[in-house]
Amino acid sequence: MKIAIIGLGYVGLPLSLQFARSGVTVLGLDIDPAKVESLNAGCSYIRHIPSAGVRRQMAAERFSASTDFARVREVGAVIICVPTPLKKNREPDISYILNTGKAIAPHLKKGVLVVLESTTYPGTTEEDLRKVLEKRSGLRAGRDFHLAFSPEREDPGNPDRRVEDIPKLAGGYTPACLKRAVALYRKAIKSIVPMSSCRAAEATKLLENIFRSVNIALVNELKVVYDAMGIDIWEVINAAKTKPFGFMPFYPGPGLGGHCIPIDPFYLTWKARKYGQNTRFIKLAGEINTAMPHYVVERTAAALHSKRKSINGSKILVLGLAYKPNVDDDRESPGYHLLDLLKKRGAKVAYHDPYIPTVRPSREHSHWAGTKSAGWNRRVIGSFDAVIICTAHRAVNYRQLAQWAQLIVDTRNAMKGMKTRPGQVWKA
Ligand SMILES: NC(=O)c1ccc[n+]([C@@H]2O[C@H](COP(=O)([O-])OP(=O)(O)OC[C@H]3O[C@@H](n4cnc5c(N)ncnc54)[C@H](O)[C@@H]3O)[C@@H](O)[C@H]2O)c1
C-alpha cells in the first residue's frame, strides 16, 4: 500500500516514519523544498527525530519526499498535517488546509481516502475541506472518495510516548469513510477510537488542548496568589499530586508556548461565536496565561531592585528558548515575549539554549532571526545581571548556573535542591 503524507513537520514526519516502519510506502509531500531536499539526503531537520530512522526507511524504499503534489495520483490515501495558526486578529487561519486541498484535488483518483489531521474547529473537514476537494476534483465525498478527520496527539521529545502507542481518534464523513480511515490507521497504530463524525473528532482534540490551557492558567493564577501569601506553588502541587484520585498535576510557567495550546482554543472561540455562544473559560485562561511573561518581568525587576539595579541598563539572559524542555521547537515560545518585554524596558538581552544555536526565521518572531545562543562558561554567565530560567532543559548544568550567575529568576523550579546563595534565586 502507498500513501501520501502532506506537511513533513513535527507531526507529519514522525507519522510518515511510523507508517513506513509498519510496511506502508510513504510519499512525503511539502511545499518547502529545503525540507524535502534534506529528507531525501537522509537528514532529519528535527532534533529529536534521528536521521538514522529516515535513512533506514529510505534504504527500504518505504519513504521518500517530494514537492510535486500531482504525485497524489500514485496513492490510495492522503493524510494532511499542515499548520493551523491564528491570523494577526487571532482568528483561525485555515489557508494552509485549503491550499493543500486545492493543490491535491485535481490529482485525486476515485476511491482515494483523504484524512485531515491538523487541529481545527468542528466543521473544517466536512464543510471547508470537502468543498475545496469536491469543487476542484469533480468528485463527491462519500461517493467517489472517502473523507475523514483524525487528530494528531504527538508529544514531541517525550521518549516514553511512541506514535504507535498513542490511541488515535477517527471520525468519518460517512460510515464507509470511517471504516476506511480505521483500516488505514490500524496498519501503523495499535489502538483506534472510532467516533460518530469528523466534527466530534475535531471537537475532542480541542477539548484536550483547552483542558491543558485552562489548568495551566489555574496554577499560574494560584502561583501569584500563593506567592503573595508566602506559599510555594511547587511544594503545593507536589503535595497535591500524592492524592491517588481526582487530581492531575499541571505546572506554572512563564506563559504558554508551542503550536497548539496558545492557539487551538481560539479556533473554538471563533466557531462558537457563529452559534451565538461564549467561551468564557478559554478567554479567562488566555488572559491569565498571556499575563505571565509580564509577571516574570516584574519579578525580575524586583530581583534586580534588591541589588540596587533596574531592568533598564541591565544585562539579562533568557535561559531556554524552546517552548518545552529537551526539544528545539521554539514556536510561540514565551522566551521571545520575555526578550521583547525586557528589551523594551531598556535591558541588554541575550539567550542561551543548547538546542537552538541560532534563531531560525519564523512567522511570529522574525526580528530575532539570526541571533545566536550566548556561550556557557563562568565569564559569560557571570557577566549577566540576571538569568531568567524560561525552559528547564535537562542538558543545562544548573549546579554551574548556581555557581556562576549573579541572580536567577526561576520560572520552572529548576533550582530546587541546588546549593545557592541567600537572595540569589527568585521564583517567578
Ligand atoms: N507539534 C505538535 O506537537 C502538534 C501536536 C498535535 C497537533 N498538531 C497539529 O498538527 C498540525 C501540524 O503541526 P506541526 O507541528 O507538524 O507543524 P509544522 O509547522 O512543524 O509542519 C507543517 C509542515 O507543513 C508544511 N506546509 C505548510 N503549508 C503547506 C502546504 N500548503 N502544503 C504542504 N505542506 C505545507 C510546512 O512546510 C511544514 O513542513 C497543526 O494543525 C498542529 O496544530 C501539532
Coordinates of C-alpha atoms and ligand atoms in Angstrom, one line a residue:
M1 CA 0.0 0.0 0.0
K2 CA 1.2 3.5 -0.8
I3 CA 0.0 6.7 1.0
A4 CA 1.0 10.4 0.8
I5 CA 1.5 12.5 4.0
I6 CA 1.4 16.2 3.4
G7 CA 3.3 18.6 5.7
L8 CA 6.5 17.0 6.9
G9 CA 6.7 18.9 10.2
Y10 CA 6.7 17.9 13.8
V11 CA 3.5 15.9 13.2
G12 CA 3.9 14.7 9.6
L13 CA 7.5 13.4 9.7
P14 CA 7.1 11.1 12.7
L15 CA 3.8 9.8 11.4
S16 CA 5.4 9.1 8.0
L17 CA 8.2 7.1 9.6
Q18 CA 5.7 5.2 11.7
F19 CA 3.7 4.2 8.6
A20 CA 7.0 3.3 6.8
R21 CA 8.1 1.1 9.8
S22 CA 4.8 -0.7 9.6
G23 CA 5.4 -1.6 6.0
V24 CA 3.4 1.1 4.2
T25 CA 5.2 3.0 1.4
V26 CA 5.0 6.7 2.2
L27 CA 5.4 9.6 -0.2
G28 CA 6.0 12.7 1.9
L29 CA 4.9 16.0 0.3
D30 CA 5.8 19.5 1.5
I31 CA 5.9 22.9 -0.1
D32 CA 9.3 23.6 1.5
P33 CA 12.0 22.4 -1.0
A34 CA 14.7 22.7 1.7
K35 CA 12.9 20.2 3.9
V36 CA 12.3 17.8 1.0
E37 CA 15.9 18.1 -0.1
S38 CA 17.2 17.5 3.4
L39 CA 15.0 14.4 3.9
N40 CA 15.9 12.9 0.6
A41 CA 19.5 13.3 1.6
G42 CA 18.7 11.2 4.7
C43 CA 18.8 14.1 7.1
S44 CA 16.1 14.9 9.7
Y45 CA 15.9 18.6 10.5
I46 CA 14.1 17.9 13.7
R47 CA 16.5 17.2 16.5
H48 CA 14.5 14.6 18.4
I49 CA 13.8 12.6 15.2
P50 CA 17.1 10.8 14.4
S51 CA 18.4 10.9 10.8
A52 CA 19.2 7.2 11.0
G53 CA 15.4 6.4 11.1
V54 CA 14.9 8.5 7.9
R55 CA 17.8 6.8 6.2
R56 CA 16.6 3.3 7.2
Q57 CA 13.1 3.8 5.7
M58 CA 14.7 5.4 2.5
A59 CA 17.0 2.4 2.1
A60 CA 14.0 0.1 2.4
E61 CA 12.3 2.3 -0.3
R62 CA 9.4 2.9 2.1
F63 CA 9.9 6.7 2.4
S64 CA 10.7 9.5 0.0
A65 CA 9.9 13.2 -0.1
S66 CA 8.7 15.4 -2.9
T67 CA 7.2 18.9 -3.7
D68 CA 5.2 17.5 -6.6
F69 CA 1.6 17.4 -5.5
A70 CA 0.5 15.8 -8.8
R71 CA 2.0 12.6 -7.4
V72 CA -1.0 12.1 -5.1
R73 CA -2.4 10.2 -8.1
E74 CA 0.0 7.4 -7.1
V75 CA -1.5 6.8 -3.7
G76 CA -4.6 5.2 -2.1
A77 CA -4.7 7.6 0.9
V78 CA -3.7 11.1 1.7
I79 CA -3.1 12.4 5.2
I80 CA -2.9 16.2 5.7
C81 CA -0.7 17.6 8.6
V82 CA -0.2 21.2 7.7
P83 CA -0.1 24.2 10.1
T84 CA -3.2 25.8 11.6
P85 CA -2.1 29.1 13.0
L86 CA -4.0 32.2 14.0
K87 CA -4.2 35.4 11.9
K88 CA -3.0 38.7 13.4
N89 CA -6.5 39.4 14.7
R90 CA -6.5 35.9 16.4
E91 CA -9.0 34.4 14.0
P92 CA -8.3 30.9 12.6
D93 CA -6.1 30.7 9.5
I94 CA -7.1 27.5 7.7
S95 CA -5.5 28.7 4.4
Y96 CA -2.8 26.0 4.7
I97 CA -5.5 23.3 4.7
L98 CA -7.4 24.9 1.9
N99 CA -4.3 25.5 -0.2
T100 CA -3.4 21.8 0.3
G101 CA -6.9 20.9 -0.8
K102 CA -6.6 23.0 -3.9
A103 CA -3.2 21.5 -4.7
I104 CA -4.3 17.9 -4.5
A105 CA -7.9 18.0 -5.7
P106 CA -7.1 17.9 -9.5
H107 CA -5.0 14.8 -9.0
L108 CA -7.2 12.7 -6.7
K109 CA -8.3 9.4 -8.2
K110 CA -11.7 7.7 -7.4
G111 CA -11.7 5.7 -4.3
V112 CA -8.9 7.6 -2.5
L113 CA -9.2 8.3 1.2
V114 CA -8.3 11.9 2.4
V115 CA -7.7 12.4 6.1
L116 CA -7.2 15.8 7.8
E117 CA -5.0 15.7 11.0
S118 CA -4.4 19.4 11.6
T119 CA -6.0 20.7 14.8
T120 CA -9.0 22.9 13.8
Y121 CA -12.6 23.9 14.7
P122 CA -15.5 21.5 14.2
G123 CA -16.8 21.6 10.7
T124 CA -13.5 22.2 8.9
T125 CA -13.3 18.7 7.3
E126 CA -16.9 18.3 6.3
E127 CA -17.5 21.9 5.3
D128 CA -14.3 23.8 4.2
L129 CA -12.0 21.0 3.1
R130 CA -14.8 18.9 1.5
K131 CA -16.0 21.9 -0.6
V132 CA -12.5 22.6 -2.0
L133 CA -11.8 19.0 -2.8
E134 CA -15.2 18.4 -4.5
K135 CA -15.0 21.7 -6.5
R136 CA -11.6 21.1 -7.9
S137 CA -11.8 17.3 -8.4
G138 CA -15.3 17.0 -9.7
L139 CA -15.6 14.0 -7.3
R140 CA -18.1 13.7 -4.5
A141 CA -17.1 13.0 -0.9
G142 CA -18.7 9.8 0.5
R143 CA -19.5 8.6 -3.0
D144 CA -16.3 9.0 -5.2
F145 CA -13.7 9.4 -2.4
H146 CA -13.6 8.9 1.3
L147 CA -13.1 11.8 3.8
A148 CA -12.1 11.7 7.5
F149 CA -10.6 13.6 10.4
S150 CA -8.1 12.1 12.8
P151 CA -6.3 14.5 15.2
E152 CA -2.6 14.1 15.9
R153 CA -1.7 13.6 19.6
E154 CA 2.1 13.9 19.2
D155 CA 4.1 14.6 22.3
P156 CA 7.4 15.8 20.8
G157 CA 10.6 14.9 22.6
N158 CA 8.9 12.5 25.0
P159 CA 10.7 9.2 24.5
D160 CA 8.0 7.4 26.6
R161 CA 5.3 8.3 24.1
R162 CA 5.8 6.4 20.8
V163 CA 3.5 7.3 17.9
E164 CA 2.2 3.7 17.6
D165 CA 1.2 3.5 21.3
I166 CA -0.9 6.7 21.4
P167 CA -4.6 5.8 20.7
K168 CA -5.8 7.5 17.6
L169 CA -9.3 9.0 17.2
A170 CA -11.0 8.9 13.8
G171 CA -14.3 10.4 12.5
G172 CA -15.6 9.8 9.0
Y173 CA -17.8 11.9 6.7
T174 CA -19.9 8.7 6.2
P175 CA -19.7 5.2 8.0
A176 CA -17.8 3.9 5.0
C177 CA -15.3 6.8 5.2
L178 CA -14.8 5.9 8.9
K179 CA -14.2 2.2 8.1
R180 CA -11.5 3.2 5.6
A181 CA -9.8 5.5 8.0
V182 CA -9.8 3.0 10.8
A183 CA -8.4 0.3 8.4
L184 CA -5.6 2.7 7.4
Y185 CA -4.5 3.7 10.9
R186 CA -4.7 0.1 12.1
K187 CA -1.7 -0.6 9.9
A188 CA 0.5 1.7 12.0
I189 CA -1.2 2.5 15.3
K190 CA -2.1 -0.1 18.0
S191 CA -5.4 1.4 19.2
I192 CA -8.0 3.3 17.1
V193 CA -11.0 5.0 18.7
P194 CA -13.8 5.3 16.1
M195 CA -16.1 8.4 16.5
S196 CA -19.5 9.3 15.2
S197 CA -18.4 12.2 12.9
C198 CA -15.4 14.3 11.8
R199 CA -16.9 17.2 13.9
A200 CA -16.9 15.1 17.1
A201 CA -13.3 14.1 16.5
E202 CA -12.3 17.8 15.8
A203 CA -14.1 18.8 19.0
T204 CA -12.3 16.2 21.0
K205 CA -8.9 17.4 20.0
L206 CA -9.9 20.9 21.0
L207 CA -11.2 19.7 24.4
E208 CA -7.8 18.1 25.0
N209 CA -6.0 21.3 24.3
I210 CA -8.4 23.6 26.1
F211 CA -8.2 21.3 29.2
R212 CA -4.4 22.0 29.3
S213 CA -4.8 25.7 28.7
V214 CA -7.4 26.2 31.5
N215 CA -5.5 24.0 34.0
I216 CA -2.2 25.7 33.3
A217 CA -4.0 29.1 33.8
L218 CA -5.3 27.9 37.1
V219 CA -1.9 27.0 38.5
N220 CA -0.4 30.2 37.0
E221 CA -3.0 32.2 38.9
L222 CA -2.5 30.2 42.1
K223 CA 1.3 30.8 41.8
V224 CA 0.7 34.5 42.0
V225 CA -1.8 34.3 44.8
Y226 CA 0.2 31.8 46.9
D227 CA 3.4 33.8 46.4
A228 CA 1.7 36.8 48.0
M229 CA 0.9 34.6 51.0
G230 CA 4.4 33.3 51.2
I231 CA 3.5 29.8 50.0
D232 CA 5.4 28.0 47.3
I233 CA 3.1 26.7 44.5
W234 CA 5.6 24.0 43.6
E235 CA 5.5 22.5 47.1
V236 CA 1.7 22.6 47.0
I237 CA 1.4 20.9 43.6
N238 CA 3.9 18.2 44.5
A239 CA 1.9 17.5 47.7
A240 CA -1.5 17.6 46.0
K241 CA -0.3 15.0 43.4
T242 CA 0.2 12.4 46.1
K243 CA -3.6 12.1 46.1
P244 CA -4.2 8.9 44.2
F245 CA -7.5 10.1 42.6
G246 CA -9.3 13.2 41.4
F247 CA -6.1 15.3 40.9
M248 CA -3.8 15.7 37.9
P249 CA -0.8 18.0 38.2
F250 CA -0.2 20.9 35.9
Y251 CA 2.7 23.2 36.4
P252 CA 3.1 27.0 36.3
G253 CA 5.5 28.8 33.9
P254 CA 6.4 32.0 32.1
G255 CA 3.5 31.7 29.7
L256 CA 2.2 29.3 27.1
G257 CA 4.2 28.1 24.1
G258 CA 4.1 25.8 21.2
H259 CA 2.0 25.4 18.1
C260 CA -1.1 24.1 20.0
I261 CA -2.1 25.3 23.5
P262 CA -1.8 29.1 22.9
I263 CA -3.6 28.8 19.6
D264 CA -6.1 26.0 19.3
P265 CA -8.6 27.1 22.0
F266 CA -9.3 30.3 19.9
Y267 CA -10.3 28.1 17.0
L268 CA -13.3 27.1 19.1
T269 CA -14.0 30.6 20.4
W270 CA -14.3 31.8 16.8
K271 CA -16.6 29.0 15.7
A272 CA -18.7 29.2 18.9
R273 CA -19.4 32.9 18.1
K274 CA -21.1 31.8 14.9
Y275 CA -23.5 29.9 17.1
G276 CA -24.0 32.8 19.5
Q277 CA -22.0 31.0 22.2
N278 CA -19.3 32.4 24.5
T279 CA -16.2 30.5 25.5
R280 CA -15.6 32.2 28.9
F281 CA -13.1 29.7 30.3
I282 CA -11.0 30.0 27.2
K283 CA -11.0 33.8 27.4
L284 CA -10.1 33.8 31.1
A285 CA -7.3 31.2 30.7
G286 CA -6.0 33.2 27.7
E287 CA -5.9 36.4 29.8
I288 CA -4.1 34.7 32.7
N289 CA -1.6 32.9 30.6
T290 CA -0.7 35.8 28.4
A291 CA -0.1 37.9 31.5
M292 CA 2.6 35.5 32.7
P293 CA 5.6 37.0 30.8
H294 CA 4.7 40.4 32.3
Y295 CA 4.6 38.8 35.8
V296 CA 8.1 37.3 35.2
V297 CA 9.4 40.7 34.1
E298 CA 8.0 42.3 37.2
R299 CA 9.7 39.6 39.4
T300 CA 12.9 40.2 37.5
A301 CA 12.6 44.0 38.2
A302 CA 12.1 43.2 41.9
A303 CA 15.1 40.8 42.0
L304 CA 17.3 43.4 40.3
H305 CA 16.0 46.1 42.7
S306 CA 17.2 44.0 45.6
K307 CA 20.7 44.6 44.2
R308 CA 20.0 48.3 43.6
K309 CA 19.7 47.7 39.9
S310 CA 16.9 48.2 37.3
I311 CA 15.9 46.4 34.2
N312 CA 16.9 49.5 32.2
G313 CA 20.6 49.1 31.6
S314 CA 20.9 45.6 33.0
K315 CA 22.2 42.6 31.0
I316 CA 19.7 39.8 31.2
L317 CA 19.9 36.2 29.9
V318 CA 16.9 34.2 29.0
L319 CA 17.8 30.5 29.6
G320 CA 15.9 28.1 27.4
L321 CA 14.2 29.5 24.3
A322 CA 12.4 26.3 23.2
Y323 CA 8.8 26.2 24.4
K324 CA 9.3 23.0 26.3
P325 CA 12.2 21.1 27.7
N326 CA 14.6 18.9 25.6
V327 CA 13.3 19.9 22.2
D328 CA 14.4 22.5 19.6
D329 CA 10.8 23.8 18.9
D330 CA 10.6 27.5 19.7
R331 CA 7.2 28.2 18.1
E332 CA 5.2 30.7 20.2
S333 CA 7.7 30.4 22.9
P334 CA 7.2 32.7 25.9
G335 CA 11.0 33.2 25.8
Y336 CA 10.5 35.6 22.9
H337 CA 7.9 37.6 24.8
L338 CA 10.4 37.9 27.6
L339 CA 13.2 39.1 25.3
D340 CA 10.8 41.6 23.7
L341 CA 9.4 43.0 27.0
L342 CA 12.9 43.3 28.6
K343 CA 14.4 44.9 25.6
K344 CA 11.5 47.4 25.5
R345 CA 12.4 48.3 29.1
G346 CA 16.0 49.0 28.2
A347 CA 17.7 45.8 29.1
K348 CA 20.5 44.3 27.0
V349 CA 19.1 40.8 26.3
A350 CA 20.6 37.5 25.2
Y351 CA 19.5 33.9 25.3
H352 CA 21.2 30.5 25.9
D353 CA 19.6 27.3 24.6
P354 CA 21.7 24.2 23.8
Y355 CA 19.0 23.1 21.3
I356 CA 18.8 26.4 19.4
P357 CA 22.3 27.6 18.5
T358 CA 20.8 30.3 16.2
V359 CA 17.2 31.6 16.0
R360 CA 15.7 30.4 12.7
P361 CA 13.4 32.6 10.5
S362 CA 9.8 32.1 11.5
R363 CA 6.3 33.6 11.1
E364 CA 6.0 35.1 14.6
H365 CA 9.4 36.3 15.8
S366 CA 11.3 37.1 12.6
H367 CA 13.0 40.1 14.3
W368 CA 15.1 37.7 16.4
A369 CA 16.2 35.5 13.4
G370 CA 19.9 35.1 13.2
T371 CA 20.5 35.8 17.0
K372 CA 23.0 33.3 18.4
S373 CA 22.9 31.5 21.7
A374 CA 25.3 33.0 24.3
G375 CA 28.2 30.9 25.4
W376 CA 28.1 28.7 28.5
N377 CA 31.0 29.5 30.9
R378 CA 31.7 31.3 34.1
R379 CA 32.8 34.5 32.4
V380 CA 29.8 34.8 30.1
I381 CA 27.1 33.7 32.6
G382 CA 28.6 35.8 35.4
S383 CA 28.5 38.9 33.2
F384 CA 24.7 39.0 33.2
D385 CA 22.9 40.9 36.0
A386 CA 20.1 38.3 35.9
V387 CA 19.4 35.0 34.3
I388 CA 15.7 34.0 33.8
I389 CA 15.1 30.2 33.6
C390 CA 12.4 30.1 31.0
T391 CA 12.6 26.4 29.9
A392 CA 14.4 23.8 32.0
H393 CA 16.3 21.7 29.5
R394 CA 18.0 18.6 31.1
A395 CA 21.2 19.4 29.1
V396 CA 21.7 22.6 31.2
N397 CA 24.0 22.3 34.2
Y398 CA 22.1 24.1 37.0
R399 CA 24.8 23.5 39.5
Q400 CA 27.2 25.5 37.4
L401 CA 24.4 28.1 37.0
A402 CA 24.2 28.5 40.8
Q403 CA 28.0 29.0 41.0
W404 CA 28.2 31.4 38.1
A405 CA 25.1 33.6 38.0
Q406 CA 24.6 36.8 40.0
L407 CA 20.8 36.5 40.2
I408 CA 18.5 33.8 39.0
V409 CA 14.8 34.2 38.2
D410 CA 13.4 30.7 38.2
T411 CA 10.0 30.1 36.4
R412 CA 10.4 26.3 36.4
N413 CA 11.6 25.3 39.8
A414 CA 14.8 24.1 38.1
M415 CA 16.9 25.3 41.0
K416 CA 15.2 23.0 43.5
G417 CA 17.7 21.2 45.7
M418 CA 20.7 23.3 44.3
K419 CA 23.1 25.0 46.6
T420 CA 22.5 28.7 46.1
R421 CA 23.4 32.0 47.9
P422 CA 20.8 33.8 50.0
G423 CA 18.7 36.2 47.8
Q424 CA 20.3 34.7 44.6
V425 CA 17.2 32.8 43.4
W426 CA 13.8 34.4 42.8
K427 CA 10.8 32.2 41.9
A428 CA 8.5 33.7 39.2
Ligands
LIG1 N1 3.6 19.9 17.0 C1 2.8 19.3 17.8 O1 3.2 18.8 18.9 C2 1.3 19.0 17.4 C3 0.6 18.1 18.2 C4 -0.8 17.9 17.8 C5 -1.3 18.5 16.7 N2 -0.6 19.4 16.0 C6 -1.2 20.0 14.8 O2 -0.7 19.4 13.7 C7 -0.7 20.4 12.6 C8 0.7 20.4 12.0 O3 1.6 20.9 13.1 P1 3.2 20.7 13.0 O4 3.6 21.0 14.4 O5 3.6 19.4 12.3 O6 3.5 21.9 12.0 P2 4.9 22.2 11.3 O7 5.0 23.6 11.1 O8 6.0 21.5 12.1 O9 4.8 21.4 10.0 C9 3.9 21.7 8.9 C10 4.6 21.4 7.6 O10 3.7 21.7 6.6 C11 4.3 22.3 5.5 N3 3.3 23.1 4.8 C12 2.8 24.3 5.0 N4 1.9 24.6 4.1 C13 1.8 23.5 3.3 C14 1.0 23.2 2.1 N5 0.1 24.1 1.6 N6 1.2 22.0 1.5 C15 2.1 21.2 2.0 N7 2.9 21.4 3.1 C16 2.7 22.6 3.7 C17 5.4 23.1 6.2 O11 6.4 23.4 5.3 C18 5.8 22.2 7.3 O12 6.9 21.4 6.9 C19 -1.2 21.7 13.2 O13 -2.6 21.8 12.9 C20 -1.0 21.5 14.7 O14 -1.9 22.3 15.5 C21 0.7 19.6 16.3

